[in-house]
Short mmCIF file of C-alpha atoms and ligand atoms in Angstrom, two decimals:
data_model
loop_
_atom_site.label_atom_id
_atom_site.label_comp_id
_atom_site.label_asym_id
_atom_site.label_seq_id
_atom_site.Cartn_x
_atom_site.Cartn_y
_atom_site.Cartn_z
CA MET A 1 120.65 61.54 -15.29
CA GLY A 2 120.02 63.25 -18.50
CA ASN A 3 121.15 62.16 -21.76
CA TYR A 4 124.99 62.97 -21.99
CA GLU A 5 125.91 60.38 -24.21
CA GLN A 6 127.26 62.55 -26.85
CA MET A 7 129.17 64.58 -24.40
CA TRP A 8 130.89 61.40 -22.94
CA GLU A 9 131.52 59.99 -26.62
CA SER A 10 133.62 63.35 -27.45
CA LEU A 11 135.63 63.05 -24.22
CA GLY A 12 136.73 59.60 -25.34
CA ILE A 13 134.80 57.77 -22.61
CA ASN A 14 134.63 53.95 -22.55
CA LEU A 15 130.68 54.01 -22.88
CA GLU A 16 130.26 50.30 -22.00
CA ALA A 17 132.34 50.46 -18.90
CA HIS A 18 131.03 53.67 -17.93
CA GLU A 19 127.25 52.27 -18.23
CA LYS A 20 128.20 49.39 -16.00
CA LEU A 21 129.93 52.24 -13.43
CA LEU A 22 126.91 54.27 -13.51
CA SER A 23 124.52 51.55 -12.91
CA ALA A 24 126.27 50.51 -9.76
CA LEU A 25 125.99 53.85 -8.04
CA PRO A 26 122.47 54.51 -7.68
CA PRO A 27 121.54 51.33 -5.57
CA LEU A 28 124.53 51.99 -3.34
CA TYR A 29 123.40 55.65 -2.94
CA GLN A 30 120.11 54.39 -2.30
CA GLU A 31 121.36 52.00 0.60
CA VAL A 32 123.92 54.33 2.17
CA TYR A 33 122.42 57.84 1.80
CA LEU A 34 118.50 57.57 1.11
CA SER A 35 117.50 54.95 3.59
CA GLN A 36 118.45 57.49 6.23
CA SER A 37 115.75 59.16 8.38
CA ASP A 38 115.41 62.67 9.20
CA ARG A 39 117.89 63.92 6.92
CA PRO A 40 118.16 67.92 6.59
CA LYS A 41 116.12 69.27 3.68
CA GLY A 42 119.28 71.05 2.40
CA MET A 43 120.84 67.61 1.58
CA GLU A 44 118.52 67.81 -1.36
CA TYR A 45 121.06 69.80 -3.33
CA PHE A 46 123.83 67.35 -2.48
CA ASP A 47 121.73 64.41 -3.60
CA PHE A 48 121.07 65.98 -6.78
CA VAL A 49 124.62 66.89 -7.47
CA VAL A 50 125.67 63.21 -7.00
CA SER A 51 122.91 61.89 -9.06
CA GLU A 52 124.24 64.13 -11.77
CA ILE A 53 127.75 63.23 -11.01
CA HIS A 54 128.86 62.65 -14.58
CA GLY A 55 126.35 64.91 -16.03
CA LEU A 56 125.57 68.57 -15.32
CA ARG A 57 129.10 69.32 -13.66
CA VAL A 58 130.95 67.62 -16.64
CA LYS A 59 128.58 69.64 -19.05
CA GLU A 60 129.79 72.89 -17.27
CA LEU A 61 133.20 71.74 -17.48
CA GLN A 62 132.87 71.38 -21.19
CA GLU A 63 131.32 74.88 -21.61
CA HIS A 64 134.06 76.39 -19.81
CA LYS A 65 136.69 74.67 -21.94
CA LYS A 66 134.61 75.91 -25.13
CA ASN A 67 135.36 79.40 -24.14
CA GLY A 68 138.94 78.98 -23.66
CA GLY A 69 139.16 77.88 -20.12
CA LYS A 70 140.90 74.98 -18.37
CA VAL A 71 140.22 72.11 -16.11
CA VAL A 72 143.15 71.07 -13.46
CA GLY A 73 142.77 67.65 -11.65
CA THR A 74 144.34 67.46 -8.35
CA PHE A 75 144.55 64.26 -5.88
CA CYS A 76 145.94 66.28 -2.39
CA VAL A 77 144.92 69.05 -0.38
CA TYR A 78 148.15 70.30 -0.46
CA VAL A 79 147.50 71.72 -4.21
CA PRO A 80 146.54 75.27 -3.78
CA GLU A 81 143.14 75.66 -5.32
CA GLU A 82 143.33 79.39 -4.80
CA VAL A 83 145.89 79.45 -7.51
CA VAL A 84 144.15 77.56 -9.96
CA VAL A 85 140.97 79.84 -9.53
CA ALA A 86 142.96 82.79 -9.72
CA ALA A 87 143.69 81.73 -13.25
CA ASN A 88 140.15 81.51 -14.11
CA ALA A 89 140.63 77.77 -14.52
CA ILE A 90 138.38 75.03 -12.67
CA CYS A 91 139.91 72.72 -10.21
CA VAL A 92 138.54 69.31 -9.63
CA GLY A 93 139.81 66.90 -7.07
CA LEU A 94 140.24 63.36 -8.77
CA CYS A 95 141.10 60.97 -6.00
CA GLY A 96 138.91 57.74 -6.80
CA GLY A 97 137.15 55.84 -3.95
CA LEU A 98 136.28 52.58 -6.06
CA ASP A 99 138.27 49.70 -7.20
CA ILE A 100 138.10 49.91 -10.98
CA ALA A 101 139.98 47.83 -13.93
CA LEU A 102 142.31 46.34 -11.22
CA ASP A 103 143.54 43.83 -14.01
CA GLU A 104 144.92 46.64 -16.11
CA VAL A 105 146.17 48.43 -13.32
CA GLU A 106 148.04 45.67 -12.02
CA LYS A 107 149.83 45.43 -15.35
CA VAL A 108 151.63 48.92 -14.83
CA LEU A 109 151.61 48.91 -10.70
CA PRO A 110 152.20 46.48 -7.81
CA ARG A 111 149.38 44.79 -6.66
CA ASN A 112 150.32 45.56 -3.06
CA LEU A 113 149.79 49.24 -3.18
CA CYS A 114 146.96 51.66 -1.66
CA ALA A 115 143.57 51.23 -3.14
CA LEU A 116 143.27 55.10 -3.76
CA ILE A 117 146.30 54.93 -6.02
CA LYS A 118 145.21 51.86 -7.81
CA SER A 119 141.78 53.66 -8.13
CA PHE A 120 142.99 56.75 -9.81
CA MET A 121 144.93 54.64 -12.11
CA GLY A 122 141.92 52.59 -12.86
CA PHE A 123 139.88 55.39 -13.74
CA LYS A 124 142.30 56.54 -16.22
CA LEU A 125 143.09 53.36 -17.83
CA SER A 126 139.39 52.24 -18.22
CA LYS A 127 138.61 55.82 -19.70
CA VAL A 128 135.28 55.97 -17.31
CA CYS A 129 135.86 59.47 -15.32
CA PRO A 130 134.71 62.28 -17.45
CA TYR A 131 136.50 64.65 -14.98
CA PHE A 132 139.72 62.81 -15.70
CA GLU A 133 139.08 63.14 -19.54
CA SER A 134 138.38 66.61 -19.22
CA CYS A 135 141.68 67.81 -17.46
CA ASP A 136 144.07 69.82 -18.97
CA LEU A 137 146.44 69.24 -16.45
CA ILE A 138 146.75 66.81 -13.62
CA VAL A 139 148.67 68.04 -10.63
CA GLY A 140 150.59 65.37 -8.63
CA GLU A 141 152.54 65.73 -5.20
CA THR A 142 155.56 64.05 -3.87
CA THR A 143 153.59 63.27 -0.68
CA CYS A 144 153.88 59.54 -0.08
CA ASP A 145 156.22 57.21 -2.27
CA GLY A 146 153.30 55.31 -3.84
CA LYS A 147 151.96 58.46 -5.22
CA LYS A 148 155.15 59.92 -6.06
CA LYS A 149 156.16 56.89 -8.20
CA ALA A 150 152.46 56.53 -9.49
CA PHE A 151 152.71 59.79 -11.27
CA GLU A 152 155.48 58.87 -13.17
CA VAL A 153 153.47 56.01 -14.69
CA LEU A 154 150.33 58.27 -14.92
CA ASN A 155 152.36 60.93 -16.81
CA GLU A 156 152.56 58.21 -19.78
CA TYR A 157 148.61 58.43 -20.25
CA ALA A 158 147.81 62.14 -19.06
CA PRO A 159 149.77 65.36 -18.77
CA VAL A 160 151.11 65.19 -15.19
CA TYR A 161 152.84 67.96 -13.05
CA VAL A 162 154.36 67.11 -9.95
CA MET A 163 154.68 69.57 -6.95
CA GLU A 164 157.16 68.78 -4.57
CA THR A 165 156.00 68.81 -1.09
CA PRO A 166 158.52 68.80 1.75
CA GLN A 167 158.79 66.04 4.28
CA MET A 168 159.39 68.34 7.31
CA LYS A 169 158.16 71.70 8.55
CA ARG A 170 161.06 73.62 9.37
CA ASP A 171 162.04 77.26 8.34
CA ILE A 172 163.93 75.91 5.08
CA ASP A 173 161.09 73.51 4.25
CA TYR A 174 158.59 76.52 4.30
CA GLU A 175 160.85 78.58 2.01
CA PHE A 176 161.27 75.73 -0.21
CA PHE A 177 157.45 74.96 -0.41
CA LYS A 178 156.63 78.83 -1.03
CA ASN A 179 158.98 78.75 -3.95
CA GLU A 180 157.05 75.51 -5.15
CA ILE A 181 154.14 77.49 -5.17
CA TYR A 182 155.36 80.18 -7.19
CA ARG A 183 156.59 77.49 -9.45
CA PHE A 184 153.04 76.15 -9.44
CA ILE A 185 151.70 79.76 -10.40
CA GLU A 186 154.09 79.96 -13.46
CA LYS A 187 152.66 76.39 -14.63
CA ILE A 188 149.28 77.55 -14.28
CA GLU A 189 149.58 80.46 -15.97
CA GLU A 190 151.45 78.89 -18.75
CA ILE A 191 148.65 76.09 -19.19
CA THR A 192 145.70 78.55 -19.02
CA GLY A 193 147.45 81.67 -20.72
CA ASN A 194 146.11 83.90 -17.98
CA GLU A 195 148.52 85.90 -15.80
CA ILE A 196 147.55 85.73 -11.94
CA THR A 197 147.53 89.48 -10.89
CA GLU A 198 147.45 90.44 -7.37
CA GLU A 199 143.95 91.15 -7.94
CA SER A 200 142.87 87.68 -9.28
CA LEU A 201 144.92 86.04 -6.64
CA ARG A 202 143.06 87.90 -3.89
CA ASN A 203 139.74 87.06 -5.44
CA GLY A 204 140.87 83.31 -5.80
CA ILE A 205 141.61 83.16 -1.86
CA ARG A 206 138.27 85.02 -1.28
CA THR A 207 136.48 82.48 -3.10
CA ILE A 208 138.07 79.53 -1.57
CA ASP A 209 138.14 80.74 1.84
CA ALA A 210 134.39 81.55 1.69
CA LYS A 211 134.10 77.69 0.75
CA ARG A 212 136.26 76.87 3.68
CA LYS A 213 134.23 78.96 6.23
CA ALA A 214 130.86 77.55 4.86
CA LEU A 215 132.36 73.92 5.52
CA LYS A 216 133.56 74.96 8.95
CA ARG A 217 129.93 75.93 9.93
CA ILE A 218 128.85 72.33 8.93
CA SER A 219 131.67 71.22 11.57
CA GLU A 220 130.49 73.53 14.26
CA ALA A 221 127.06 72.45 13.99
CA ARG A 222 128.37 68.81 14.69
CA LYS A 223 129.60 69.70 18.19
CA ASN A 224 126.04 69.69 19.12
CA VAL A 225 124.55 66.89 21.25
CA PRO A 226 122.79 65.45 19.34
CA SER A 227 124.64 66.32 15.99
CA PRO A 228 121.85 67.75 13.57
CA ILE A 229 123.57 65.95 10.84
CA SER A 230 124.77 62.15 10.17
CA GLY A 231 128.34 61.60 9.54
CA LYS A 232 127.28 60.23 6.19
CA ASP A 233 125.90 63.24 4.93
CA ALA A 234 128.41 65.61 6.55
CA LEU A 235 131.01 63.43 4.55
CA LEU A 236 129.08 63.44 1.23
CA VAL A 237 129.30 67.63 1.47
CA TYR A 238 132.91 67.53 2.08
CA GLN A 239 133.39 65.05 -0.82
CA ILE A 240 131.33 67.34 -3.10
CA ALA A 241 133.48 70.22 -2.30
CA PHE A 242 136.16 68.86 -4.66
CA TYR A 243 134.20 69.21 -7.54
CA ASP A 244 131.20 71.49 -7.71
CA ASP A 245 131.26 75.26 -8.59
CA PRO A 246 132.88 76.92 -5.63
CA GLU A 247 130.53 79.79 -5.37
CA ARG A 248 127.26 77.78 -5.65
CA PHE A 249 128.53 74.88 -3.39
CA THR A 250 129.40 77.75 -0.78
CA LEU A 251 125.78 79.18 -1.05
CA LYS A 252 124.12 75.79 -0.72
CA VAL A 253 126.57 74.72 2.31
CA ASN A 254 125.62 78.07 4.12
CA GLU A 255 121.86 77.22 3.45
CA LEU A 256 122.53 73.86 5.00
CA ALA A 257 124.46 75.16 7.98
CA ASP A 258 121.39 77.63 8.58
CA GLU A 259 119.08 74.74 8.61
CA LEU A 260 121.64 72.75 11.05
CA ASP A 261 121.81 75.51 13.30
CA LYS A 262 118.09 75.69 13.61
CA ARG A 263 117.95 71.95 14.10
CA ALA A 264 120.25 72.32 16.82
CA LYS A 265 118.52 74.79 18.74
CA ILE A 266 115.15 72.89 18.44
CA ALA A 267 117.08 69.70 20.14
CA ALA A 268 118.49 71.66 22.51
CA SER A 269 115.19 73.27 23.49
CA THR A 270 113.38 69.91 23.89
CA LYS A 271 116.18 68.87 26.34
CA ASP A 272 116.43 65.29 24.38
CA ASP A 273 118.59 63.40 26.69
CA THR A 274 120.25 61.67 23.98
CA GLN A 275 122.33 58.70 24.35
CA GLU A 276 124.14 59.39 21.10
CA ILE A 277 127.74 57.50 20.75
CA ARG A 278 129.81 59.91 19.19
CA ILE A 279 132.68 58.86 16.70
CA MET A 280 135.74 60.52 15.26
CA ILE A 281 137.14 58.99 12.35
CA THR A 282 140.85 59.95 11.75
CA GLY A 283 143.15 58.62 8.74
CA THR A 284 143.43 58.25 5.20
CA PRO A 285 140.84 60.49 3.14
CA MET A 286 137.47 58.63 1.72
CA ALA A 287 136.79 59.74 -1.89
CA ILE A 288 133.20 59.05 -3.53
CA PRO A 289 131.87 56.40 -3.25
CA ASN A 290 133.94 55.17 -0.53
CA TRP A 291 131.26 55.13 2.17
CA LYS A 292 131.85 51.41 3.54
CA LEU A 293 133.22 52.64 7.10
CA PRO A 294 130.83 55.48 7.71
CA HIS A 295 128.07 53.23 6.71
CA ILE A 296 129.08 50.27 8.88
CA VAL A 297 129.62 53.06 11.76
CA GLU A 298 126.27 54.57 11.64
CA SER A 299 123.87 51.72 10.66
CA SER A 300 125.30 50.29 13.82
CA GLY A 301 123.74 53.04 15.79
CA ALA A 302 126.60 55.39 16.31
CA ARG A 303 126.89 59.11 14.92
CA ILE A 304 130.04 60.41 13.26
CA VAL A 305 130.79 63.74 14.71
CA TYR A 306 134.27 64.64 13.20
CA ASP A 307 136.41 63.75 10.24
CA GLU A 308 140.35 64.33 11.05
CA LEU A 309 140.65 63.44 7.14
CA CYS A 310 141.48 65.25 3.82
CA THR A 311 137.66 64.41 3.14
CA GLY A 312 136.88 66.43 6.03
CA GLU A 313 138.52 68.81 8.65
CA ARG A 314 142.17 68.85 6.76
CA TYR A 315 140.65 70.29 3.75
CA PHE A 316 139.09 73.50 5.70
CA GLN A 317 140.47 73.76 9.02
CA ASP A 318 142.47 76.82 8.15
CA ILE A 319 141.33 80.02 6.54
CA ILE A 320 143.66 82.53 4.94
CA GLY A 321 141.64 85.48 6.32
CA ASP A 322 141.86 89.13 5.49
CA VAL A 323 143.74 89.54 2.22
CA ASP A 324 142.69 93.32 1.39
CA ASP A 325 146.08 94.96 2.15
CA LYS A 326 148.38 92.03 1.30
CA ASN A 327 150.64 92.15 -1.81
CA PHE A 328 151.24 89.38 -4.12
CA ASP A 329 154.08 88.00 -2.16
CA GLU A 330 152.40 88.15 1.30
CA MET A 331 149.52 86.28 -0.27
CA VAL A 332 151.77 83.50 -1.46
CA ASP A 333 153.18 83.69 2.11
CA ALA A 334 149.81 83.19 3.48
CA ILE A 335 148.99 80.41 0.98
CA THR A 336 152.18 78.33 2.08
CA LYS A 337 151.31 78.80 5.86
CA ARG A 338 147.89 77.58 5.55
CA LEU A 339 149.16 74.62 3.73
CA LEU A 340 151.74 73.97 6.09
CA GLU A 341 149.29 73.81 8.73
CA ILE A 342 147.69 70.56 7.36
CA ASP A 343 148.78 67.57 9.71
CA CYS A 344 149.27 64.70 6.85
CA ALA A 345 151.19 61.61 8.06
CA CYS A 346 153.40 62.17 5.05
CA PHE A 347 155.14 64.59 7.21
CA THR A 348 157.71 63.64 10.20
CA PRO A 349 157.45 64.48 12.89
CA ASN A 350 153.72 64.93 12.89
CA GLU A 351 153.08 65.22 16.63
CA LYS A 352 150.41 67.98 15.99
CA ARG A 353 148.21 65.72 14.18
CA ILE A 354 148.09 63.50 17.62
CA GLN A 355 147.71 66.53 19.73
CA LYS A 356 144.77 67.92 17.63
CA VAL A 357 142.87 64.37 17.61
CA VAL A 358 142.98 64.65 21.68
CA GLN A 359 141.77 68.30 21.49
CA LYS A 360 139.00 67.54 19.15
CA VAL A 361 137.69 64.51 20.97
CA LYS A 362 137.28 67.08 23.86
CA GLU A 363 135.79 69.68 21.77
CA TYR A 364 133.42 67.53 20.03
CA LYS A 365 132.51 65.23 22.97
CA VAL A 366 133.75 62.34 21.08
CA ASP A 367 133.27 58.82 22.83
CA GLY A 368 135.30 56.85 20.70
CA VAL A 369 137.93 57.02 17.70
CA ILE A 370 138.48 55.06 14.77
CA HIS A 371 141.58 54.95 13.08
CA TYR A 372 141.04 54.40 9.43
CA SER A 373 143.85 53.67 7.20
CA LEU A 374 143.99 51.98 3.65
CA GLN A 375 146.06 48.81 3.50
CA PHE A 376 149.65 49.33 2.12
CA CYS A 377 149.36 53.15 3.27
CA ASP A 378 152.63 53.29 5.37
CA PRO A 379 152.55 56.81 6.57
CA TYR A 380 148.88 56.22 8.28
CA THR A 381 149.40 52.76 9.27
CA ILE A 382 152.65 53.58 11.04
CA GLU A 383 151.23 56.80 12.70
CA ALA A 384 148.32 55.05 13.92
CA PHE A 385 150.57 53.19 16.54
CA LYS A 386 151.58 56.40 18.22
CA LEU A 387 148.01 57.78 17.82
CA GLU A 388 146.66 54.89 19.54
CA ASN A 389 149.03 54.95 22.48
CA VAL A 390 148.42 58.42 22.95
CA LEU A 391 144.52 57.93 23.11
CA LYS A 392 144.96 54.80 25.35
CA GLU A 393 147.21 56.98 27.85
CA GLU A 394 144.24 59.82 27.61
CA GLY A 395 141.73 57.28 28.52
CA ILE A 396 139.89 57.54 25.03
CA PRO A 397 138.73 54.36 23.45
CA VAL A 398 140.28 53.70 20.11
CA ILE A 399 140.22 51.08 17.34
CA LYS A 400 142.45 50.77 14.22
CA ILE A 401 140.97 49.60 10.92
CA GLU A 402 142.97 48.62 8.13
CA THR A 403 140.98 47.86 4.71
CA ASP A 404 140.63 48.62 1.08
CA TYR A 405 137.69 49.10 -1.39
CA SER A 406 136.58 45.64 -1.61
CA GLN A 407 133.33 44.57 -0.11
CA GLU A 408 134.63 41.33 1.07
CA ASP A 409 135.52 42.43 4.74
CA ILE A 410 132.25 43.87 5.46
CA GLY A 411 130.79 41.32 7.80
CA GLN A 412 134.23 40.94 9.57
CA LEU A 413 134.28 44.89 9.99
CA LYS A 414 130.72 45.03 11.08
CA THR A 415 131.42 42.59 14.03
CA ARG A 416 134.64 44.36 15.05
CA ILE A 417 132.97 48.05 14.85
CA GLU A 418 129.94 46.64 16.78
CA ALA A 419 132.05 45.09 19.33
CA PHE A 420 133.90 48.42 19.75
CA LEU A 421 130.64 50.60 19.86
CA GLU A 422 129.20 48.22 22.60
CA MET A 423 132.33 48.84 24.79
CA VAL A 424 132.22 52.53 24.31
CA SER A 425 128.34 52.82 25.10
CA GLU A 426 129.12 50.55 28.29
CA ARG A 427 131.73 52.87 29.25
CA LYS A 428 129.41 55.81 28.64
CA GLN A 429 126.66 54.39 31.06
S1 BJ8 B 501 147.35 65.51 2.53
S2 BJ8 B 501 146.22 62.21 3.12
S3 BJ8 B 501 145.33 63.99 0.24
S4 BJ8 B 501 148.74 62.81 0.70
S5 BJ8 B 501 146.11 56.57 1.32
S6 BJ8 B 501 148.02 57.79 -1.40
S7 BJ8 B 501 149.24 58.80 1.76
S8 BJ8 B 501 149.47 55.56 0.53
S9 BJ8 B 501 145.92 59.94 0.47
FE1 BJ8 B 501 146.53 62.02 0.99
FE2 BJ8 B 501 147.43 64.59 0.46
FE3 BJ8 B 501 148.27 63.53 2.59
FE4 BJ8 B 501 145.77 64.20 2.42
FE5 BJ8 B 501 149.61 57.62 -0.10
FE6 BJ8 B 501 148.48 56.68 1.97
FE7 BJ8 B 501 147.57 56.03 -0.17
FE8 BJ8 B 501 147.31 58.49 0.54
#
């Protein structure tokens, strides 16, 4: 990475702690990513983006700010990115995937709390994340209780705005959430000083739709047997979707998707009778650099072909589509509908998620499902039981994994995953 020390200093970054953080990332990346064989050439761009994670992109944010632009940080896929882009602001996903400053965090939050929440608080308290420190506004939501209450605490350290997400999806909830989106539009207009017009909203929708369409192409390519991309590489692309420049990112994802289509065609023409073990991961999101479970699964010989995660399909599964003839209110309506199609376990009932998992198992020729939840995440750990029962009834192998960001359970997880994969493989013979 280039020399960005001055920039980090100007953001108030704790340079000593930051140095420690940055020196831990390259060896981990080497082990998890660069050691894979036969990676698509198109991954070079994403490797570069990660190698510059606190460098070039942060510099772009600073230039944007120097020109009067604003940066908005988010933690959830229910926050409409289209609106942020429509106001000429930059939207960055902030969810942390790493334990950091736990001692400090546990002075303001309980110990028994999901690792994702503790992580974002740790990043803020230790001042090591230049994205966090660049944000003019942090947008929280009322999805789960942990996040909802943690945002009150976070508000003591950063300007936080909370969007109220409903808990159900009835007509009244839909109307309610549409009003929340109007309220969010007003807030974004207020902090950016830019009015969101019909034309700018249309452009925001088109930009983010194009990104989602490109990501869907990656997912489509993974239906091929063998899948032309590892689950880890796909996850990395999905993670970078939350902070890279949307237009450049879309271009690079489309290039990668072209390459994957070619690879799939070549593999099909060689009639490779592969015995690929195809795995779906479903559950809580995996923010950078939380690659623990995918690395265990793929280094045990299986391939992840579908991620029913917010760092995956939930983020890009639905496209708003043609907005050429839509007026402002119709576009807000379309944004609301797209968002309420997302099946987060924070909603009740949430049958559609379970049906979707079953349907995608068939579509992606999945051999086994891993339900992944962070410890102390009630919505996902509770929903896992129902999902497990339905999958068992359907004759689909499933395993539930509950973990956190520590490395202490790696050996135990590996043993369980290997046993699961062996069972799946025998069943496949
Ligand atoms: S739409 S999954 S990004 S809320 S893991 S903080 S739920 S206790 S992250 Fe999420 Fe939005 Fe839903 Fe997706 Fe709470 Fe669970 Fe922690 Fe979670």
